[in-house]
């Protein structure tokens, strides 16, 4: 079975902290994605990557950066966490169809 | 990417067929129709996709109109576990810098006992 694994299911961080959300896929997919999901706003694309070391901004990249040093791993970085980044974060990888991780519910206090 | 229009919510009786419509009138020739669903507190799950022809798998059937401007996802015998938000998305098929899924608000399908 296909697996997209996010490092944490729940995370609580303080305002101003640097936060790393890690995602690993075991399918050798080239395309990987980070979304956030908020009530009433649906899933919004933050960043995506179509190859190692390649990244593209999605619809809401402000306040985030990403890293793709290895094909199987795609990291989302909050350089200085703020309360408006409290959200559910979903990682995905894709070839023909897209597979999602279970999500990380991040709370910034 | 082309945009889609779906009803915000639908109800279905358990054991009956659920027919979820989607309009995508601006779809271009190289774009596929994808359906995903999201059960509460889980990541979205792939259901089915198609280009022009109708498709069927173990989960559902996808009917695409001849002009490709609309489609219908059919769950033949809905169960309570099919209660979820269903997303219809149009996108180029995988690979490369142009491939990404843009989610709309979807349809909340509630299957009632």
Short mmCIF file of C-alpha atoms in Angstrom, two decimals:
data_model
loop_
_atom_site.label_atom_id
_atom_site.label_comp_id
_atom_site.label_asym_id
_atom_site.label_seq_id
_atom_site.Cartn_x
_atom_site.Cartn_y
_atom_site.Cartn_z
CA UNK A 1 0.00 0.00 0.00
CA UNK A 2 1.03 3.52 -0.76
CA UNK A 3 2.22 5.57 2.19
CA UNK A 4 2.58 9.28 2.84
CA UNK A 5 3.74 9.78 6.40
CA UNK A 6 3.69 13.07 8.28
CA UNK A 7 5.98 13.26 11.27
CA UNK A 8 3.41 14.49 13.81
CA UNK A 9 -0.36 14.20 14.14
CA UNK A 10 -0.62 17.04 16.65
CA UNK A 11 1.84 19.83 17.39
CA UNK A 12 1.77 22.84 19.72
CA UNK A 13 4.33 25.60 19.19
CA UNK A 14 4.90 29.08 20.55
CA UNK A 15 4.69 32.29 18.56
CA UNK A 16 8.06 33.10 16.99
CA UNK A 17 9.35 29.52 17.03
CA UNK A 18 10.82 27.95 13.91
CA UNK A 19 8.67 24.94 13.01
CA UNK A 20 9.50 22.02 10.75
CA UNK A 21 6.78 19.75 9.37
CA UNK A 22 8.20 16.64 7.77
CA UNK A 23 6.65 14.43 5.12
CA UNK A 24 7.97 11.18 3.67
CA UNK A 25 6.56 9.11 0.80
CA UNK A 26 7.55 5.60 -0.19
CA UNK A 27 6.34 5.58 -3.80
CA UNK A 28 9.27 7.26 -5.59
CA UNK A 29 6.93 10.07 -6.70
CA UNK A 30 8.44 13.17 -8.20
CA UNK A 31 5.56 15.51 -7.25
CA UNK A 32 4.95 16.46 -3.65
CA UNK A 33 2.66 19.09 -2.12
CA UNK A 34 1.87 20.95 1.08
CA UNK A 35 -1.67 22.17 1.75
CA UNK A 36 -3.34 23.79 4.71
CA UNK A 37 -6.99 23.32 5.54
CA UNK A 38 -9.11 25.76 7.51
CA UNK A 39 -12.85 25.73 8.22
CA UNK A 40 -14.76 27.56 5.51
CA UNK A 41 -11.65 27.99 3.33
CA UNK A 42 -11.07 24.42 2.21
CA UNK A 43 -7.69 23.07 1.14
CA UNK A 44 -5.24 25.69 -0.07
CA UNK A 45 -1.93 24.90 -1.76
CA UNK A 46 1.12 26.38 -0.01
CA UNK A 47 4.05 24.98 -2.01
CA UNK A 48 4.74 22.09 -4.32
CA UNK A 49 7.80 20.39 -5.73
CA UNK A 50 8.11 18.45 -8.96
CA UNK A 51 11.67 17.22 -8.46
CA UNK A 52 14.50 17.20 -5.94
CA UNK A 53 15.61 20.74 -5.11
CA UNK A 54 12.78 22.15 -7.26
CA UNK A 55 9.95 24.11 -5.66
CA UNK A 56 7.06 26.23 -6.81
CA UNK A 57 4.86 28.61 -4.85
CA UNK A 58 1.26 27.66 -4.49
CA UNK A 59 -1.62 29.99 -3.68
CA UNK A 60 -0.59 31.01 -0.14
CA UNK A 61 3.23 30.76 0.25
CA UNK A 62 3.68 33.79 2.50
CA UNK A 63 5.23 32.90 5.84
CA UNK A 64 6.37 29.47 4.66
CA UNK A 65 9.35 27.89 2.97
CA UNK A 66 10.07 24.33 1.85
CA UNK A 67 12.98 21.99 1.37
CA UNK A 68 13.31 18.96 -0.93
CA UNK A 69 16.82 17.56 -0.58
CA UNK A 70 15.79 13.95 -1.23
CA UNK A 71 13.06 12.63 -3.48
CA UNK A 72 11.13 10.94 -0.69
CA UNK A 73 11.12 13.85 1.76
CA UNK A 74 9.41 17.24 1.54
CA UNK A 75 9.65 19.59 4.50
CA UNK A 76 7.50 22.62 5.27
CA UNK A 77 9.17 25.32 7.36
CA UNK A 78 7.51 28.09 9.33
CA UNK A 79 10.40 30.50 9.90
CA UNK A 80 8.64 32.36 12.71
CA UNK A 81 5.34 30.79 13.67
CA UNK A 82 2.36 33.06 14.15
CA UNK A 83 -1.11 32.39 15.55
CA UNK A 84 -2.68 32.74 12.09
CA UNK A 85 -0.71 29.68 11.03
CA UNK A 86 -2.73 27.51 13.38
CA UNK A 87 -4.24 25.01 10.97
CA UNK A 88 -4.38 21.45 9.66
CA UNK A 89 -1.43 20.82 7.34
CA UNK A 90 -1.65 18.09 4.72
CA UNK A 91 1.21 16.65 2.69
CA UNK A 92 0.64 14.79 -0.57
CA UNK A 93 2.60 13.03 -3.27
CA UNK A 94 1.52 12.21 -6.77
CA UNK A 95 1.91 10.18 -9.90
CA UNK A 96 -1.33 9.73 -11.91
CA UNK A 97 -3.20 10.01 -8.64
CA UNK A 98 -2.49 11.95 -5.49
CA UNK A 99 -2.05 10.37 -2.07
CA UNK A 100 -2.37 12.35 1.14
CA UNK A 101 -0.94 11.94 4.59
CA UNK A 102 -3.15 11.98 7.67
CA UNK A 103 -2.39 15.59 8.43
CA UNK A 104 -0.69 17.55 11.19
CA UNK A 105 -2.88 19.72 13.36
CA UNK A 106 -0.62 22.62 14.35
CA UNK A 107 -1.59 25.01 17.11
CA UNK A 108 0.50 28.17 17.57
CA UNK A 109 0.01 29.79 20.97
CA UNK B 1 -6.67 25.07 -14.17
CA UNK B 2 -10.35 24.96 -14.99
CA UNK B 3 -12.77 25.64 -12.16
CA UNK B 4 -15.55 23.35 -10.99
CA UNK B 5 -18.99 23.93 -9.52
CA UNK B 6 -20.58 21.48 -7.10
CA UNK B 7 -23.65 21.65 -4.88
CA UNK B 8 -22.63 22.39 -1.28
CA UNK B 9 -24.53 19.47 0.17
CA UNK B 10 -26.58 16.39 -0.71
CA UNK B 11 -28.39 13.65 1.19
CA UNK B 12 -28.74 10.01 0.28
CA UNK B 13 -30.46 7.03 1.89
CA UNK B 14 -28.28 4.11 2.89
CA UNK B 15 -28.23 1.41 0.22
CA UNK B 16 -29.34 3.76 -2.55
CA UNK B 17 -27.17 5.18 -5.30
CA UNK B 18 -25.58 8.56 -4.65
CA UNK B 19 -25.16 10.73 -7.75
CA UNK B 20 -22.87 13.70 -7.25
CA UNK B 21 -22.82 16.28 -10.07
CA UNK B 22 -19.99 18.56 -11.12
CA UNK B 23 -19.85 21.31 -13.74
CA UNK B 24 -16.54 22.13 -15.41
CA UNK B 25 -17.54 24.12 -18.48
CA UNK B 26 -14.06 25.63 -19.03
CA UNK B 27 -12.19 22.31 -19.05
CA UNK B 28 -9.48 22.13 -21.69
CA UNK B 29 -8.60 19.20 -23.90
CA UNK B 30 -5.67 17.94 -21.85
CA UNK B 31 -7.36 18.17 -18.46
CA UNK B 32 -8.68 15.19 -16.57
CA UNK B 33 -11.60 15.06 -14.15
CA UNK B 34 -10.57 13.79 -10.71
CA UNK B 35 -12.73 12.91 -7.74
CA UNK B 36 -11.48 12.80 -4.16
CA UNK B 37 -13.28 12.53 -0.87
CA UNK B 38 -12.41 13.56 2.65
CA UNK B 39 -13.86 11.83 5.64
CA UNK B 40 -13.83 13.95 8.78
CA UNK B 41 -10.34 14.42 10.30
CA UNK B 42 -8.60 12.39 7.59
CA UNK B 43 -6.57 13.34 4.52
CA UNK B 44 -8.38 13.33 1.16
CA UNK B 45 -8.67 9.97 -0.58
CA UNK B 46 -8.50 9.36 -4.34
CA UNK B 47 -11.69 7.85 -5.82
CA UNK B 48 -11.51 7.88 -9.60
CA UNK B 49 -10.47 9.96 -12.60
CA UNK B 50 -11.18 10.13 -16.33
CA UNK B 51 -10.54 12.06 -19.52
CA UNK B 52 -13.37 11.39 -21.96
CA UNK B 53 -14.76 7.92 -21.41
CA UNK B 54 -16.83 6.70 -18.51
CA UNK B 55 -14.81 4.95 -15.86
CA UNK B 56 -15.62 2.40 -13.15
CA UNK B 57 -13.60 0.97 -10.31
CA UNK B 58 -14.31 -0.82 -7.05
CA UNK B 59 -15.35 2.41 -5.36
CA UNK B 60 -17.43 4.32 -7.90
CA UNK B 61 -18.37 5.12 -11.48
CA UNK B 62 -17.59 8.34 -13.31
CA UNK B 63 -19.85 9.54 -16.10
CA UNK B 64 -18.47 12.36 -18.27
CA UNK B 65 -20.74 14.10 -20.77
CA UNK B 66 -19.78 14.03 -24.40
CA UNK B 67 -18.89 17.73 -24.43
CA UNK B 68 -16.88 17.17 -21.20
CA UNK B 69 -18.48 20.17 -19.54
CA UNK B 70 -19.93 18.18 -16.68
CA UNK B 71 -19.60 14.86 -14.91
CA UNK B 72 -21.34 12.72 -12.30
CA UNK B 73 -19.78 10.54 -9.65
CA UNK B 74 -21.93 7.54 -8.79
CA UNK B 75 -21.63 5.56 -5.58
CA UNK B 76 -23.86 2.59 -6.47
CA UNK B 77 -24.85 1.49 -2.95
CA UNK B 78 -24.07 4.22 -0.45
CA UNK B 79 -23.21 3.24 3.13
CA UNK B 80 -22.91 5.36 6.27
CA UNK B 81 -19.13 5.27 5.84
CA UNK B 82 -19.49 7.15 2.55
CA UNK B 83 -20.52 10.28 4.45
CA UNK B 84 -17.77 12.73 3.47
CA UNK B 85 -16.93 15.85 1.49
CA UNK B 86 -16.51 14.97 -2.19
CA UNK B 87 -14.25 17.10 -4.36
CA UNK B 88 -14.39 17.31 -8.14
CA UNK B 89 -11.16 18.66 -9.61
CA UNK B 90 -9.92 19.19 -13.14
CA UNK B 91 -6.21 19.09 -13.76
CA UNK B 92 -3.58 18.07 -16.22
CA UNK B 93 -2.40 14.55 -15.60
CA UNK B 94 0.60 13.96 -13.39
CA UNK B 95 4.16 15.07 -13.62
CA UNK B 96 6.09 18.23 -14.27
CA UNK B 97 5.76 21.75 -12.99
CA UNK B 98 2.21 22.18 -14.30
CA UNK B 99 0.64 19.43 -12.26
CA UNK B 100 -1.22 20.39 -9.11
CA UNK B 101 -4.66 19.87 -7.61
CA UNK B 102 -6.71 22.92 -6.72
CA UNK B 103 -9.55 22.08 -4.35
CA UNK B 104 -12.89 23.87 -4.28
CA UNK B 105 -15.43 23.63 -1.45
CA UNK B 106 -16.76 20.23 -2.55
CA UNK B 107 -20.09 18.57 -1.77
CA UNK B 108 -20.89 17.30 1.70
CA UNK B 109 -22.66 13.99 1.14
CA UNK B 110 -24.61 12.75 4.13
CA UNK B 111 -25.78 9.15 3.98
CA UNK B 112 -28.77 8.61 6.23
CA UNK B 113 -29.83 5.29 7.78
#
